[in-house]
Amino acid sequence: MPKVKDLIARSADVLAAEARGRGVASVAVIERTSGEPHTFWIPESEDEPAFLAYSITKTFTASLILKLCEERKLSLEDQLAKWFPRIAHAARISIRQILNHTAGIPDYGGITAYHSSVSSSPSKPWSFDRFAAETIDKGLLFEPGQGWAYSNPGYMLAKRIAEEVSGIPYRDLISKYIAEPLGLNKTFVPQSIEDLALLAPGISSMLSPDGSPRDVRTHYHPGWVSHGVVASTSSEIVRFLDGLFQGQLVSRHFLDQMMQLVLVPMSATASAPGRSSPLRPGKPGYRLGLMGDSASPWGLLVGHNGGGPSYSATAFHAFDLGGLSVCAMGAVEKDFSTEQVVAGVLDIFRENIMASASMFPSIFLDAKS
């Protein structure tokens, strides 16, 4: 049977084939719970590259909220009206509903004004009030708890609530409750363009009105991600997922709360219009800050992906593959899919497990009996 180093080498080949030498990219794998990450990046460099994780930040935020619940500073059933009484129907929206996207709060992903503003003024993000005016203030998409719709502004509210109940800025909360306990030395929340200097070079056509390429690190203000954005490396993201599901961040009770599933329409899992997800959803759902699928080709799979100007990221934990965690990140804006990389790595390890089962069936039967 292939050794782990051979499986990791094949995983690196998946990344190289997807990136095709067009920019900086990385993949990290923890092949079993509590293991150390195996990391590969291209092109070769002395230090592992860092990227914006974009919406993987939601998993960080949900973990943070659960920590504050453990400390009795919050409850998942607390109503939004406690902090935002002027928001319509706030008395019927719970923190739980914000975190699993069942609150009905609109998103800005499909708003022309948002994308136009990013391209025309990439260094001057909207304020909290402007984000709210363009989305939340225009009314709910459905009655709270009666539907599902992905919402960045919902997580913007969660971020503000965490800051208010703790009296600590979001950047410091991520450091205190997640990065420091897990020893994630390269994971941080950038708050200015200058903070992006530590990232891998990332060129984007989204930051100019005419689509001319610009370096994200010198033009894009991270404030355009309304709910805050984590910067990290693929090896630290897999360590975060592994630590989370080991119970190193939140207690078993709150981890169980985090894993409660809300089914998501199959159309919402597509990575682009008219394109099916490389993760091949079977029964897609959303938990608290976690995308998930209990019927994926790899068994129970949970994690998140994220994308924006230049950078993209996908990170998932496969419970039924021995606690495998995989993260792919890249600074290749077009025709590059971190989801495709992660799916390819998951396939490699699933095939290895299936081959082992076919060679030693009695061992696997005994293990399951």
mmCIF file of C-alpha atoms in Angstrom:
data_model
loop_
_atom_site.group_PDB
_atom_site.id
_atom_site.type_symbol
_atom_site.label_atom_id
_atom_site.label_comp_id
_atom_site.label_asym_id
_atom_site.label_seq_id
_atom_site.Cartn_x
_atom_site.Cartn_y
_atom_site.Cartn_z
ATOM 1 C CA MET A 1 0.000 0.000 0.000
ATOM 2 C CA PRO A 2 1.178 3.576 -0.651
ATOM 3 C CA LYS A 3 2.959 5.295 2.187
ATOM 4 C CA VAL A 4 1.696 8.613 3.511
ATOM 5 C CA LYS A 5 4.548 10.446 1.793
ATOM 6 C CA ASP A 6 3.406 9.010 -1.541
ATOM 7 C CA LEU A 7 -0.163 10.177 -0.928
ATOM 8 C CA ILE A 8 1.124 13.630 -0.009
ATOM 9 C CA ALA A 9 3.249 13.710 -3.169
ATOM 10 C CA ARG A 10 0.175 12.912 -5.237
ATOM 11 C CA SER A 11 -1.699 15.675 -3.398
ATOM 12 C CA ALA A 12 1.043 18.116 -4.363
ATOM 13 C CA ASP A 13 0.681 16.970 -7.976
ATOM 14 C CA VAL A 14 -3.034 17.820 -7.841
ATOM 15 C CA LEU A 15 -2.182 21.377 -6.786
ATOM 16 C CA ALA A 16 0.483 21.787 -9.457
ATOM 17 C CA ALA A 17 -1.857 20.510 -12.177
ATOM 18 C CA GLU A 18 -4.580 22.959 -11.171
ATOM 19 C CA ALA A 19 -2.307 25.997 -10.784
ATOM 20 C CA ARG A 20 -0.297 25.303 -13.961
ATOM 21 C CA GLY A 21 2.472 27.669 -12.893
ATOM 22 C CA ARG A 22 0.258 30.763 -13.034
ATOM 23 C CA GLY A 23 0.727 32.079 -9.506
ATOM 24 C CA VAL A 24 1.267 31.243 -5.866
ATOM 25 C CA ALA A 25 -0.722 28.347 -4.424
ATOM 26 C CA SER A 26 -0.497 25.874 -1.551
ATOM 27 C CA VAL A 27 -2.111 22.761 -0.144
ATOM 28 C CA ALA A 28 -1.850 21.311 3.365
ATOM 29 C CA VAL A 29 -3.045 17.951 4.652
ATOM 30 C CA ILE A 30 -3.429 16.491 8.132
ATOM 31 C CA GLU A 31 -4.039 12.835 7.290
ATOM 32 C CA ARG A 32 -5.374 11.849 10.706
ATOM 33 C CA THR A 33 -6.744 13.618 13.770
ATOM 34 C CA SER A 34 -3.997 15.220 15.882
ATOM 35 C CA GLY A 35 -1.434 14.753 13.131
ATOM 36 C CA GLU A 36 1.017 17.319 11.827
ATOM 37 C CA PRO A 37 0.306 19.114 8.549
ATOM 38 C CA HIS A 38 2.077 18.116 5.363
ATOM 39 C CA THR A 39 2.350 21.250 3.244
ATOM 40 C CA PHE A 40 3.356 21.941 -0.337
ATOM 41 C CA TRP A 41 3.447 25.284 -2.130
ATOM 42 C CA ILE A 42 4.413 26.651 -5.511
ATOM 43 C CA PRO A 43 6.570 28.287 -6.618
ATOM 44 C CA GLU A 44 9.231 27.168 -4.159
ATOM 45 C CA SER A 45 10.167 29.714 -1.508
ATOM 46 C CA GLU A 46 11.724 29.705 1.933
ATOM 47 C CA ASP A 47 8.533 30.665 3.773
ATOM 48 C CA GLU A 48 5.059 29.240 3.335
ATOM 49 C CA PRO A 49 2.858 31.833 1.591
ATOM 50 C CA ALA A 50 -0.124 33.453 3.281
ATOM 51 C CA PHE A 51 -3.419 34.441 1.649
ATOM 52 C CA LEU A 52 -6.751 36.017 2.496
ATOM 53 C CA ALA A 53 -9.090 33.234 3.592
ATOM 54 C CA TYR A 54 -12.208 35.308 2.802
ATOM 55 C CA SER A 55 -15.344 33.414 3.916
ATOM 56 C CA ILE A 56 -13.454 30.712 5.810
ATOM 57 C CA THR A 57 -13.433 33.578 8.314
ATOM 58 C CA LYS A 58 -17.054 32.651 9.073
ATOM 59 C CA THR A 59 -15.865 29.431 10.711
ATOM 60 C CA PHE A 60 -13.519 31.491 12.887
ATOM 61 C CA THR A 61 -16.356 33.863 13.812
ATOM 62 C CA ALA A 62 -18.770 31.066 14.683
ATOM 63 C CA SER A 63 -16.089 29.423 16.861
ATOM 64 C CA LEU A 64 -15.527 32.769 18.578
ATOM 65 C CA ILE A 65 -19.257 33.233 19.238
ATOM 66 C CA LEU A 66 -19.428 29.748 20.761
ATOM 67 C CA LYS A 67 -16.499 30.577 23.035
ATOM 68 C CA LEU A 68 -18.355 33.670 24.225
ATOM 69 C CA CYS A 69 -21.420 31.487 24.831
ATOM 70 C CA GLU A 70 -19.265 29.184 26.963
ATOM 71 C CA GLU A 71 -18.253 32.213 28.997
ATOM 72 C CA ARG A 72 -21.947 33.134 29.364
ATOM 73 C CA LYS A 73 -21.456 36.441 27.607
ATOM 74 C CA LEU A 74 -23.908 35.298 24.939
ATOM 75 C CA SER A 75 -26.539 32.710 24.166
ATOM 76 C CA LEU A 76 -27.291 31.301 20.739
ATOM 77 C CA GLU A 77 -30.935 32.102 21.407
ATOM 78 C CA ASP A 78 -30.274 35.781 22.192
ATOM 79 C CA GLN A 79 -32.323 38.022 19.941
ATOM 80 C CA LEU A 80 -30.756 40.538 17.571
ATOM 81 C CA ALA A 81 -32.947 43.243 19.116
ATOM 82 C CA LYS A 82 -30.726 43.177 22.195
ATOM 83 C CA TRP A 83 -28.035 45.000 20.182
ATOM 84 C CA PHE A 84 -29.822 46.269 17.084
ATOM 85 C CA PRO A 85 -33.380 47.198 18.104
ATOM 86 C CA ARG A 86 -33.867 49.410 15.029
ATOM 87 C CA ILE A 87 -33.455 46.531 12.597
ATOM 88 C CA ALA A 88 -36.855 45.349 11.387
ATOM 89 C CA HIS A 89 -37.997 42.087 12.989
ATOM 90 C CA ALA A 90 -34.829 41.999 15.127
ATOM 91 C CA ALA A 91 -36.854 40.554 18.009
ATOM 92 C CA ARG A 92 -37.501 37.434 15.902
ATOM 93 C CA ILE A 93 -33.901 36.854 14.792
ATOM 94 C CA SER A 94 -31.554 34.814 16.975
ATOM 95 C CA ILE A 95 -27.769 34.610 16.901
ATOM 96 C CA ARG A 96 -28.149 30.956 15.927
ATOM 97 C CA GLN A 97 -30.141 31.989 12.840
ATOM 98 C CA ILE A 98 -27.494 34.539 11.887
ATOM 99 C CA LEU A 99 -24.752 31.915 12.089
ATOM 100 C CA ASN A 100 -26.607 29.292 10.022
ATOM 101 C CA HIS A 101 -27.989 31.810 7.497
ATOM 102 C CA THR A 102 -31.669 31.250 8.309
ATOM 103 C CA ALA A 103 -32.318 34.819 9.526
ATOM 104 C CA GLY A 104 -33.418 36.087 6.108
ATOM 105 C CA ILE A 105 -30.845 38.911 6.046
ATOM 106 C CA PRO A 106 -29.979 39.897 2.443
ATOM 107 C CA ASP A 107 -26.472 39.674 1.018
ATOM 108 C CA TYR A 108 -24.512 42.156 -1.123
ATOM 109 C CA GLY A 109 -22.887 39.585 -3.396
ATOM 110 C CA GLY A 110 -25.402 40.231 -6.148
ATOM 111 C CA ILE A 111 -25.618 44.004 -5.739
ATOM 112 C CA THR A 112 -24.145 45.968 -8.643
ATOM 113 C CA ALA A 113 -23.383 48.961 -6.432
ATOM 114 C CA TYR A 114 -21.074 46.846 -4.273
ATOM 115 C CA HIS A 115 -18.970 45.531 -7.137
ATOM 116 C CA SER A 116 -18.893 48.934 -8.813
ATOM 117 C CA SER A 117 -17.652 50.545 -5.614
ATOM 118 C CA VAL A 118 -14.952 47.893 -5.123
ATOM 119 C CA SER A 119 -13.622 48.455 -8.631
ATOM 120 C CA SER A 120 -13.831 52.259 -8.547
ATOM 121 C CA SER A 121 -12.655 52.787 -4.945
ATOM 122 C CA PRO A 122 -10.838 49.629 -3.816
ATOM 123 C CA SER A 123 -8.991 51.444 -1.039
ATOM 124 C CA LYS A 124 -12.118 53.038 0.485
ATOM 125 C CA PRO A 125 -14.531 50.391 1.813
ATOM 126 C CA TRP A 126 -18.124 50.997 2.737
ATOM 127 C CA SER A 127 -18.873 51.766 6.360
ATOM 128 C CA PHE A 128 -20.957 49.501 8.592
ATOM 129 C CA ASP A 129 -23.915 51.819 8.019
ATOM 130 C CA ARG A 130 -23.514 51.722 4.237
ATOM 131 C CA PHE A 131 -23.386 47.928 4.199
ATOM 132 C CA ALA A 132 -26.530 47.917 6.348
ATOM 133 C CA ALA A 133 -28.299 50.457 4.133
ATOM 134 C CA GLU A 134 -27.663 48.383 1.016
ATOM 135 C CA THR A 135 -28.859 45.117 2.571
ATOM 136 C CA ILE A 136 -30.343 44.834 6.061
ATOM 137 C CA ASP A 137 -32.323 48.074 5.912
ATOM 138 C CA LYS A 138 -34.136 46.911 2.768
ATOM 139 C CA GLY A 139 -35.984 44.171 4.621
ATOM 140 C CA LEU A 140 -35.733 40.429 5.136
ATOM 141 C CA LEU A 141 -35.820 37.907 2.325
ATOM 142 C CA PHE A 142 -38.127 35.648 4.358
ATOM 143 C CA GLU A 143 -39.455 35.165 7.859
ATOM 144 C CA PRO A 144 -36.664 34.236 10.295
ATOM 145 C CA GLY A 145 -36.224 30.490 10.409
ATOM 146 C CA GLN A 146 -38.392 29.903 7.327
ATOM 147 C CA GLY A 147 -35.712 29.680 4.658
ATOM 148 C CA TRP A 148 -31.999 29.754 3.923
ATOM 149 C CA ALA A 149 -29.922 32.447 2.222
ATOM 150 C CA TYR A 150 -26.201 33.073 2.518
ATOM 151 C CA SER A 151 -25.548 36.417 4.180
ATOM 152 C CA ASN A 152 -22.264 38.250 4.687
ATOM 153 C CA PRO A 153 -24.052 41.123 6.489
ATOM 154 C CA GLY A 154 -25.417 38.616 9.003
ATOM 155 C CA TYR A 155 -21.856 37.789 9.993
ATOM 156 C CA MET A 156 -21.072 41.505 10.060
ATOM 157 C CA LEU A 157 -23.674 41.761 12.815
ATOM 158 C CA ALA A 158 -22.191 38.738 14.611
ATOM 159 C CA LYS A 159 -18.755 40.366 14.530
ATOM 160 C CA ARG A 160 -20.131 43.597 16.021
ATOM 161 C CA ILE A 161 -21.994 41.672 18.744
ATOM 162 C CA ALA A 162 -18.826 39.772 19.706
ATOM 163 C CA GLU A 163 -16.954 43.057 20.038
ATOM 164 C CA GLU A 164 -19.685 44.678 22.115
ATOM 165 C CA VAL A 165 -20.154 41.856 24.636
ATOM 166 C CA SER A 166 -16.417 41.335 25.097
ATOM 167 C CA GLY A 167 -15.186 44.920 24.840
ATOM 168 C CA ILE A 168 -12.379 43.613 22.611
ATOM 169 C CA PRO A 169 -11.781 44.384 18.892
ATOM 170 C CA TYR A 170 -12.433 41.505 16.498
ATOM 171 C CA ARG A 171 -8.781 41.240 15.474
ATOM 172 C CA ASP A 172 -7.740 40.734 19.103
ATOM 173 C CA LEU A 173 -10.599 38.298 19.751
ATOM 174 C CA ILE A 174 -9.403 36.017 16.943
ATOM 175 C CA SER A 175 -5.895 36.192 18.368
ATOM 176 C CA LYS A 176 -6.974 35.553 21.970
ATOM 177 C CA TYR A 177 -9.487 32.763 21.441
ATOM 178 C CA ILE A 178 -8.165 30.960 18.355
ATOM 179 C CA ALA A 179 -4.706 31.882 17.054
ATOM 180 C CA GLU A 180 -2.862 31.933 20.382
ATOM 181 C CA PRO A 181 -4.375 28.740 21.884
ATOM 182 C CA LEU A 182 -3.555 26.780 18.718
ATOM 183 C CA GLY A 183 -0.176 28.415 18.119
ATOM 184 C CA LEU A 184 -1.200 29.892 14.766
ATOM 185 C CA ASN A 185 1.582 32.445 14.409
ATOM 186 C CA LYS A 186 0.767 33.532 10.862
ATOM 187 C CA THR A 187 -2.997 33.849 11.316
ATOM 188 C CA PHE A 188 -4.301 37.376 11.816
ATOM 189 C CA VAL A 189 -7.049 39.811 10.825
ATOM 190 C CA PRO A 190 -5.710 42.535 8.503
ATOM 191 C CA GLN A 191 -7.308 45.933 9.005
ATOM 192 C CA SER A 192 -5.479 48.090 6.473
ATOM 193 C CA ILE A 193 -3.916 47.852 3.051
ATOM 194 C CA GLU A 194 -0.504 47.950 4.717
ATOM 195 C CA ASP A 195 -1.366 44.744 6.625
ATOM 196 C CA LEU A 196 -1.595 42.881 3.304
ATOM 197 C CA ALA A 197 2.133 43.279 2.642
ATOM 198 C CA LEU A 198 2.705 39.937 4.377
ATOM 199 C CA LEU A 199 0.608 38.042 1.818
ATOM 200 C CA ALA A 200 1.581 36.241 -1.357
ATOM 201 C CA PRO A 201 1.496 38.441 -4.478
ATOM 202 C CA GLY A 202 -2.059 38.585 -5.761
ATOM 203 C CA ILE A 203 -3.129 40.305 -8.983
ATOM 204 C CA SER A 204 -6.804 41.076 -9.586
ATOM 205 C CA SER A 205 -8.886 42.543 -12.390
ATOM 206 C CA MET A 206 -11.671 43.396 -9.913
ATOM 207 C CA LEU A 207 -9.971 46.485 -8.534
ATOM 208 C CA SER A 208 -10.171 48.859 -11.493
ATOM 209 C CA PRO A 209 -13.147 50.091 -13.543
ATOM 210 C CA ASP A 210 -11.597 48.893 -16.805
ATOM 211 C CA GLY A 211 -10.453 45.523 -15.482
ATOM 212 C CA SER A 212 -6.760 46.323 -15.681
ATOM 213 C CA PRO A 213 -4.710 44.173 -13.261
ATOM 214 C CA ARG A 214 -3.789 45.530 -9.844
ATOM 215 C CA ASP A 215 -1.911 44.115 -6.898
ATOM 216 C CA VAL A 216 -4.369 43.345 -4.111
ATOM 217 C CA ARG A 217 -1.663 44.057 -1.524
ATOM 218 C CA THR A 218 -1.367 47.707 -2.543
ATOM 219 C CA HIS A 219 -4.943 48.533 -3.593
ATOM 220 C CA TYR A 220 -7.551 46.442 -1.765
ATOM 221 C CA HIS A 221 -8.779 47.441 1.672
ATOM 222 C CA PRO A 222 -9.821 44.386 3.735
ATOM 223 C CA GLY A 223 -12.755 46.422 5.042
ATOM 224 C CA TRP A 224 -14.589 45.467 1.835
ATOM 225 C CA VAL A 225 -15.202 42.131 3.579
ATOM 226 C CA SER A 226 -17.948 43.392 5.872
ATOM 227 C CA HIS A 227 -17.610 40.638 8.484
ATOM 228 C CA GLY A 228 -13.826 40.848 8.773
ATOM 229 C CA VAL A 229 -11.315 38.658 6.998
ATOM 230 C CA VAL A 230 -8.664 36.278 8.298
ATOM 231 C CA ALA A 231 -5.273 36.028 6.617
ATOM 232 C CA SER A 232 -3.465 32.726 7.055
ATOM 233 C CA THR A 233 -1.574 29.832 5.503
ATOM 234 C CA SER A 234 -2.968 26.505 4.382
ATOM 235 C CA SER A 235 -1.058 24.665 7.123
ATOM 236 C CA GLU A 236 -2.518 26.883 9.847
ATOM 237 C CA ILE A 237 -6.041 26.601 8.452
ATOM 238 C CA VAL A 238 -5.888 22.777 8.628
ATOM 239 C CA ARG A 239 -4.494 23.031 12.147
ATOM 240 C CA PHE A 240 -7.453 25.264 13.015
ATOM 241 C CA LEU A 241 -9.956 22.717 11.647
ATOM 242 C CA ASP A 242 -8.182 19.809 13.321
ATOM 243 C CA GLY A 243 -8.019 21.639 16.644
ATOM 244 C CA LEU A 244 -11.663 22.670 16.407
ATOM 245 C CA PHE A 245 -12.916 19.118 15.881
ATOM 246 C CA GLN A 246 -10.597 17.750 18.540
ATOM 247 C CA GLY A 247 -12.391 20.004 21.019
ATOM 248 C CA GLN A 248 -9.395 22.235 21.651
ATOM 249 C CA LEU A 249 -11.403 25.430 21.090
ATOM 250 C CA VAL A 250 -14.963 24.776 22.234
ATOM 251 C CA SER A 251 -16.539 22.184 24.507
ATOM 252 C CA ARG A 252 -18.298 19.097 23.188
ATOM 253 C CA HIS A 253 -21.685 20.627 23.993
ATOM 254 C CA PHE A 254 -21.062 23.685 21.842
ATOM 255 C CA LEU A 255 -19.345 21.657 19.143
ATOM 256 C CA ASP A 256 -22.551 19.616 18.941
ATOM 257 C CA GLN A 257 -24.484 22.882 18.588
ATOM 258 C CA MET A 258 -22.105 23.954 15.837
ATOM 259 C CA MET A 259 -22.718 20.721 13.928
ATOM 260 C CA GLN A 260 -26.529 20.961 13.841
ATOM 261 C CA LEU A 261 -27.530 20.824 10.178
ATOM 262 C CA VAL A 262 -29.788 23.055 8.124
ATOM 263 C CA LEU A 263 -30.390 21.673 4.632
ATOM 264 C CA VAL A 264 -29.349 23.921 1.747
ATOM 265 C CA PRO A 265 -30.851 23.945 -1.776
ATOM 266 C CA MET A 266 -28.580 22.061 -4.190
ATOM 267 C CA SER A 267 -28.367 25.156 -6.414
ATOM 268 C CA ALA A 268 -26.655 27.056 -3.588
ATOM 269 C CA THR A 269 -23.690 24.683 -3.640
ATOM 270 C CA ALA A 270 -22.587 25.530 -7.179
ATOM 271 C CA SER A 271 -19.273 27.358 -7.260
ATOM 272 C CA ALA A 272 -20.351 29.349 -10.324
ATOM 273 C CA PRO A 273 -23.559 29.801 -12.342
ATOM 274 C CA GLY A 274 -24.178 26.702 -14.422
ATOM 275 C CA ARG A 275 -21.266 24.814 -12.849
ATOM 276 C CA SER A 276 -21.595 21.996 -10.363
ATOM 277 C CA SER A 277 -19.364 22.026 -7.318
ATOM 278 C CA PRO A 278 -16.164 19.952 -7.521
ATOM 279 C CA LEU A 279 -17.074 18.744 -4.028
ATOM 280 C CA ARG A 280 -19.955 16.786 -5.609
ATOM 281 C CA PRO A 281 -22.674 17.450 -3.001
ATOM 282 C CA GLY A 282 -24.954 14.639 -1.914
ATOM 283 C CA LYS A 283 -26.925 16.216 0.944
ATOM 284 C CA PRO A 284 -25.521 19.735 1.357
ATOM 285 C CA GLY A 285 -26.247 21.769 4.436
ATOM 286 C CA TYR A 286 -25.001 24.587 6.608
ATOM 287 C CA ARG A 287 -24.206 24.448 10.284
ATOM 288 C CA LEU A 288 -22.888 27.269 12.476
ATOM 289 C CA GLY A 289 -20.156 28.773 10.312
ATOM 290 C CA LEU A 290 -19.647 25.466 8.529
ATOM 291 C CA MET A 291 -20.653 24.182 5.136
ATOM 292 C CA GLY A 292 -21.324 20.478 5.373
ATOM 293 C CA ASP A 293 -22.461 17.359 3.574
ATOM 294 C CA SER A 294 -23.422 14.149 5.332
ATOM 295 C CA ALA A 295 -23.710 12.226 2.040
ATOM 296 C CA SER A 296 -20.630 13.379 0.159
ATOM 297 C CA PRO A 297 -18.442 10.871 -1.711
ATOM 298 C CA TRP A 298 -16.099 11.050 1.294
ATOM 299 C CA GLY A 299 -18.721 10.663 4.025
ATOM 300 C CA LEU A 300 -19.417 13.417 6.528
ATOM 301 C CA LEU A 301 -17.561 16.487 5.286
ATOM 302 C CA VAL A 302 -17.545 19.916 6.938
ATOM 303 C CA GLY A 303 -15.584 23.096 6.370
ATOM 304 C CA HIS A 304 -15.836 26.238 4.273
ATOM 305 C CA ASN A 305 -14.550 27.972 1.209
ATOM 306 C CA GLY A 306 -13.897 31.581 0.375
ATOM 307 C CA GLY A 307 -13.031 33.785 -2.558
ATOM 308 C CA GLY A 308 -12.544 37.401 -3.550
ATOM 309 C CA PRO A 309 -10.078 39.566 -5.426
ATOM 310 C CA SER A 310 -7.160 37.292 -6.466
ATOM 311 C CA TYR A 311 -7.218 34.948 -3.456
ATOM 312 C CA SER A 312 -9.327 31.824 -2.945
ATOM 313 C CA ALA A 313 -9.387 29.136 -0.278
ATOM 314 C CA THR A 314 -11.143 25.862 0.526
ATOM 315 C CA ALA A 315 -10.767 23.852 3.740
ATOM 316 C CA PHE A 316 -12.658 20.716 4.791
ATOM 317 C CA HIS A 317 -12.499 18.039 7.472
ATOM 318 C CA ALA A 318 -13.520 14.492 6.508
ATOM 319 C CA PHE A 319 -14.697 12.615 9.594
ATOM 320 C CA ASP A 320 -15.066 9.307 7.742
ATOM 321 C CA LEU A 321 -11.550 9.432 6.296
ATOM 322 C CA GLY A 322 -9.902 9.146 9.686
ATOM 323 C CA GLY A 323 -10.227 12.834 10.547
ATOM 324 C CA LEU A 324 -8.464 14.038 7.397
ATOM 325 C CA SER A 325 -8.221 17.836 7.068
ATOM 326 C CA VAL A 326 -7.314 19.508 3.769
ATOM 327 C CA CYS A 327 -6.838 23.156 2.858
ATOM 328 C CA ALA A 328 -5.943 24.626 -0.532
ATOM 329 C CA MET A 329 -5.238 28.337 -1.022
ATOM 330 C CA GLY A 330 -4.145 30.304 -4.035
ATOM 331 C CA ALA A 331 -3.492 33.659 -5.646
ATOM 332 C CA VAL A 332 -4.693 32.754 -9.136
ATOM 333 C CA GLU A 333 -7.822 34.662 -10.056
ATOM 334 C CA LYS A 334 -9.045 32.844 -13.183
ATOM 335 C CA ASP A 335 -9.495 29.174 -14.070
ATOM 336 C CA PHE A 336 -8.175 27.961 -10.738
ATOM 337 C CA SER A 337 -10.313 26.106 -8.200
ATOM 338 C CA THR A 338 -9.240 25.417 -4.638
ATOM 339 C CA GLU A 339 -12.363 23.240 -4.378
ATOM 340 C CA GLN A 340 -11.008 21.113 -7.220
ATOM 341 C CA VAL A 341 -7.701 20.699 -5.406
ATOM 342 C CA VAL A 342 -9.371 19.680 -2.148
ATOM 343 C CA ALA A 343 -11.680 17.240 -3.953
ATOM 344 C CA GLY A 344 -8.679 15.693 -5.677
ATOM 345 C CA VAL A 345 -6.846 15.212 -2.380
ATOM 346 C CA LEU A 346 -9.931 13.718 -0.751
ATOM 347 C CA ASP A 347 -10.201 11.265 -3.644
ATOM 348 C CA ILE A 348 -6.579 10.174 -3.187
ATOM 349 C CA PHE A 349 -7.064 9.340 0.484
ATOM 350 C CA ARG A 350 -10.474 7.716 -0.044
ATOM 351 C CA GLU A 351 -9.036 5.457 -2.739
ATOM 352 C CA ASN A 352 -6.231 4.467 -0.392
ATOM 353 C CA ILE A 353 -8.681 3.562 2.378
ATOM 354 C CA MET A 354 -10.877 1.583 -0.038
ATOM 355 C CA ALA A 355 -7.853 -0.280 -1.356
ATOM 356 C CA SER A 356 -6.810 -1.125 2.202
ATOM 357 C CA ALA A 357 -10.307 -2.387 2.955
ATOM 358 C CA SER A 358 -10.298 -4.656 -0.107
ATOM 359 C CA MET A 359 -6.884 -6.123 0.784
ATOM 360 C CA PHE A 360 -7.675 -6.676 4.464
ATOM 361 C CA PRO A 361 -11.485 -7.011 4.673
ATOM 362 C CA SER A 362 -11.514 -8.985 7.913
ATOM 363 C CA ILE A 363 -9.612 -6.250 9.728
ATOM 364 C CA PHE A 364 -12.127 -3.627 8.641
ATOM 365 C CA LEU A 365 -15.085 -5.824 9.482
ATOM 366 C CA ASP A 366 -13.691 -6.439 12.964
ATOM 367 C CA ALA A 367 -13.149 -2.711 13.423
ATOM 368 C CA LYS A 368 -16.804 -2.013 12.596
ATOM 369 C CA SER A 369 -18.332 -4.828 14.645
#
